[in-house]
Short mmCIF file of C-alpha atoms in Angstrom, two decimals:
data_model
loop_
_atom_site.label_atom_id
_atom_site.label_comp_id
_atom_site.label_asym_id
_atom_site.label_seq_id
_atom_site.Cartn_x
_atom_site.Cartn_y
_atom_site.Cartn_z
CA MET A 1 -2.85 -5.93 -10.73
CA ARG A 2 0.22 -3.32 -11.27
CA ALA A 3 3.76 -4.70 -11.09
CA LEU A 4 4.02 -2.10 -8.10
CA ASP A 5 0.99 -3.68 -6.09
CA VAL A 6 2.78 -7.27 -6.44
CA ALA A 7 6.12 -5.97 -5.38
CA LEU A 8 4.68 -4.78 -1.77
CA ILE A 9 2.29 -7.76 -1.43
CA GLN A 10 5.50 -9.81 -2.18
CA ARG A 11 7.42 -7.19 0.32
CA LEU A 12 4.77 -8.01 2.89
CA GLN A 13 4.94 -11.52 2.47
CA GLN A 14 8.73 -11.98 2.78
CA GLY A 15 10.00 -13.29 6.55
CA THR A 16 7.83 -14.11 9.33
CA PRO A 17 5.45 -11.07 9.34
CA SER A 18 2.80 -10.78 12.13
CA TRP A 19 -0.02 -10.63 9.93
CA HIS A 20 -1.45 -13.78 8.59
CA SER A 21 -2.47 -12.91 4.62
CA VAL A 22 -1.46 -10.21 2.30
CA ALA A 23 -4.06 -9.71 -0.54
CA GLY A 24 -4.44 -7.13 -3.09
CA LEU A 25 -7.44 -5.22 -3.85
CA MET A 26 -8.19 -3.27 -7.32
CA ALA A 27 -10.50 -0.67 -5.00
CA LEU A 28 -10.97 -0.10 -1.37
CA SER A 29 -14.68 -0.69 -1.81
CA GLU A 30 -13.70 -4.73 -2.54
CA LEU A 31 -12.61 -4.40 1.16
CA ALA A 32 -16.46 -5.14 2.27
CA ASP A 33 -17.11 -7.71 -0.01
CA ARG A 34 -13.29 -9.80 0.83
CA PRO A 35 -13.55 -9.63 4.72
CA PRO A 36 -10.67 -11.70 5.98
CA LYS A 37 -10.67 -15.05 7.73
CA ARG A 38 -7.78 -14.66 9.64
CA LEU A 39 -6.67 -11.33 11.78
CA PRO A 40 -4.88 -9.79 11.49
CA ALA A 41 -4.21 -8.86 7.61
CA LEU A 42 -3.38 -7.07 4.81
CA PHE A 43 -4.36 -5.90 1.54
CA VAL A 44 -2.49 -3.58 -0.74
CA VAL A 45 -4.70 -1.15 -3.22
CA PRO A 46 -3.79 0.88 -6.07
CA LEU A 47 -5.47 4.76 -4.92
CA SER A 48 -4.33 6.83 -7.54
CA GLU A 49 -1.76 8.02 -10.03
CA GLN A 50 -0.91 11.62 -11.37
CA ALA A 51 1.37 12.65 -14.22
CA ARG A 52 3.05 15.85 -14.01
CA SER A 53 3.98 18.02 -16.85
CA ASP A 54 6.24 16.99 -20.57
CA VAL A 55 9.27 17.63 -19.39
CA ARG A 56 10.55 17.91 -22.98
CA GLY A 57 7.82 20.19 -24.20
CA SER A 58 7.79 18.83 -28.12
CA GLY A 59 8.71 15.43 -29.77
CA PRO A 60 8.14 11.99 -27.89
CA ALA A 61 6.48 12.51 -24.17
CA LEU A 62 8.46 12.44 -21.20
CA GLN A 63 6.37 12.38 -18.14
CA THR A 64 6.97 11.42 -13.80
CA LEU A 65 3.60 9.64 -12.65
CA LYS A 66 3.12 9.89 -8.61
CA VAL A 67 1.69 6.66 -7.76
CA GLU A 68 0.01 6.31 -4.61
CA LEU A 69 -0.44 3.19 -2.44
CA GLY A 70 -2.21 1.89 0.06
CA VAL A 71 -1.69 -0.75 2.41
CA VAL A 72 -5.04 -1.71 4.38
CA LEU A 73 -4.61 -3.39 8.00
CA VAL A 74 -7.70 -5.00 9.76
CA VAL A 75 -7.51 -6.20 13.02
CA ALA A 76 -9.54 -7.92 15.89
CA ALA A 77 -11.90 -5.89 17.87
CA ARG A 78 -12.65 -7.77 20.45
CA ASN A 79 -15.48 -7.00 23.42
CA GLN A 80 -15.26 -3.16 23.08
CA GLN A 81 -11.30 -2.68 23.88
CA GLN A 82 -9.16 0.04 21.35
CA PRO A 83 -7.01 -2.68 19.75
CA ASP A 84 -3.44 -0.92 19.62
CA LEU A 85 -2.17 -0.39 16.02
CA THR A 86 0.79 0.74 16.48
CA PRO A 87 2.90 -2.05 16.47
CA LEU A 88 1.81 -3.70 13.24
CA ARG A 89 2.08 -0.12 11.58
CA ALA A 90 5.54 0.59 12.47
CA GLU A 91 6.73 -2.77 11.07
CA ILE A 92 4.48 -1.90 8.13
CA ARG A 93 6.60 1.43 7.34
CA GLN A 94 9.68 -0.85 8.57
CA ARG A 95 9.04 -2.99 5.39
CA LEU A 96 7.89 -0.42 2.39
CA PHE A 97 8.75 3.25 4.10
CA GLY A 98 12.35 3.79 1.63
CA TRP A 99 12.41 0.83 -0.16
CA GLN A 100 12.68 1.15 -3.51
CA PRO A 101 9.95 -1.15 -5.21
CA ASP A 102 12.64 -1.43 -8.75
CA ASP A 103 14.92 0.02 -10.45
CA THR A 104 12.37 2.42 -12.27
CA ALA A 105 10.43 3.69 -9.45
CA GLU A 106 11.94 6.54 -6.44
CA PRO A 107 11.63 4.99 -2.86
CA LEU A 108 8.43 4.54 -1.27
CA ALA A 109 8.00 7.45 0.72
CA LEU A 110 5.22 8.37 3.60
CA ALA A 111 2.11 9.59 2.14
CA GLY A 112 -0.28 9.32 5.41
CA GLY A 113 -2.83 7.46 7.12
CA GLN A 114 -6.53 7.23 8.27
CA LEU A 115 -9.17 4.62 10.13
CA MET A 116 -11.02 3.23 7.42
CA SER A 117 -13.81 1.22 9.56
CA VAL A 118 -14.57 -0.56 13.17
CA GLN A 119 -17.13 -2.76 12.42
CA SER A 120 -18.44 -5.44 14.49
CA GLY A 121 -14.91 -7.66 15.64
CA SER A 122 -12.98 -5.78 13.95
CA VAL A 123 -11.00 -2.38 12.69
CA ALA A 124 -9.10 -0.97 9.46
CA TRP A 125 -6.35 1.27 8.61
CA LEU A 126 -5.05 2.56 5.92
CA ASP A 127 -1.15 3.77 4.94
CA THR A 128 -0.59 5.40 2.03
CA PHE A 129 2.71 5.12 0.68
CA HIS A 130 3.83 6.92 -2.53
CA THR A 131 6.45 6.93 -5.32
CA GLU A 132 7.14 8.06 -8.28
CA TYR A 133 8.82 7.02 -11.84
CA THR A 134 9.48 8.29 -15.28
CA GLU A 135 6.83 7.06 -18.68
CA ASP A 136 8.81 7.91 -21.98
CA ALA A 137 7.47 7.21 -25.24
CA ASN A 138 10.17 7.13 -26.84
CA LEU A 139 10.48 3.18 -25.43
CA ALA A 140 6.60 2.67 -25.36
#
């Protein structure tokens, strides 16, 4: 698990959150193999990493990397009722939007969200955040 993922998990666990657990996933496909025992539950998952062009042009590389991280919210859905995801999503955003995970990364920005799955007894929603940081080959 990467340092950014761990930082998000720790941030989402702080205080008295409205969810029962926060765990990390290596891929979204793992969610089917690891259904939460208590709901609501959150899962942090790395989604993508994209490198921009080298800004130096010659010599050791200096590149900015854009990282997308997902927070999957799994809530109970009982008796054909659609759960209201808005309060929990607002709490996630309050904790993460604009928060700087460490000194090397930009504050987290919103990158969208989508319904992931509706299964018997639960609904999963994915909110995506992104940040950027710089890799310097001189420091490697």
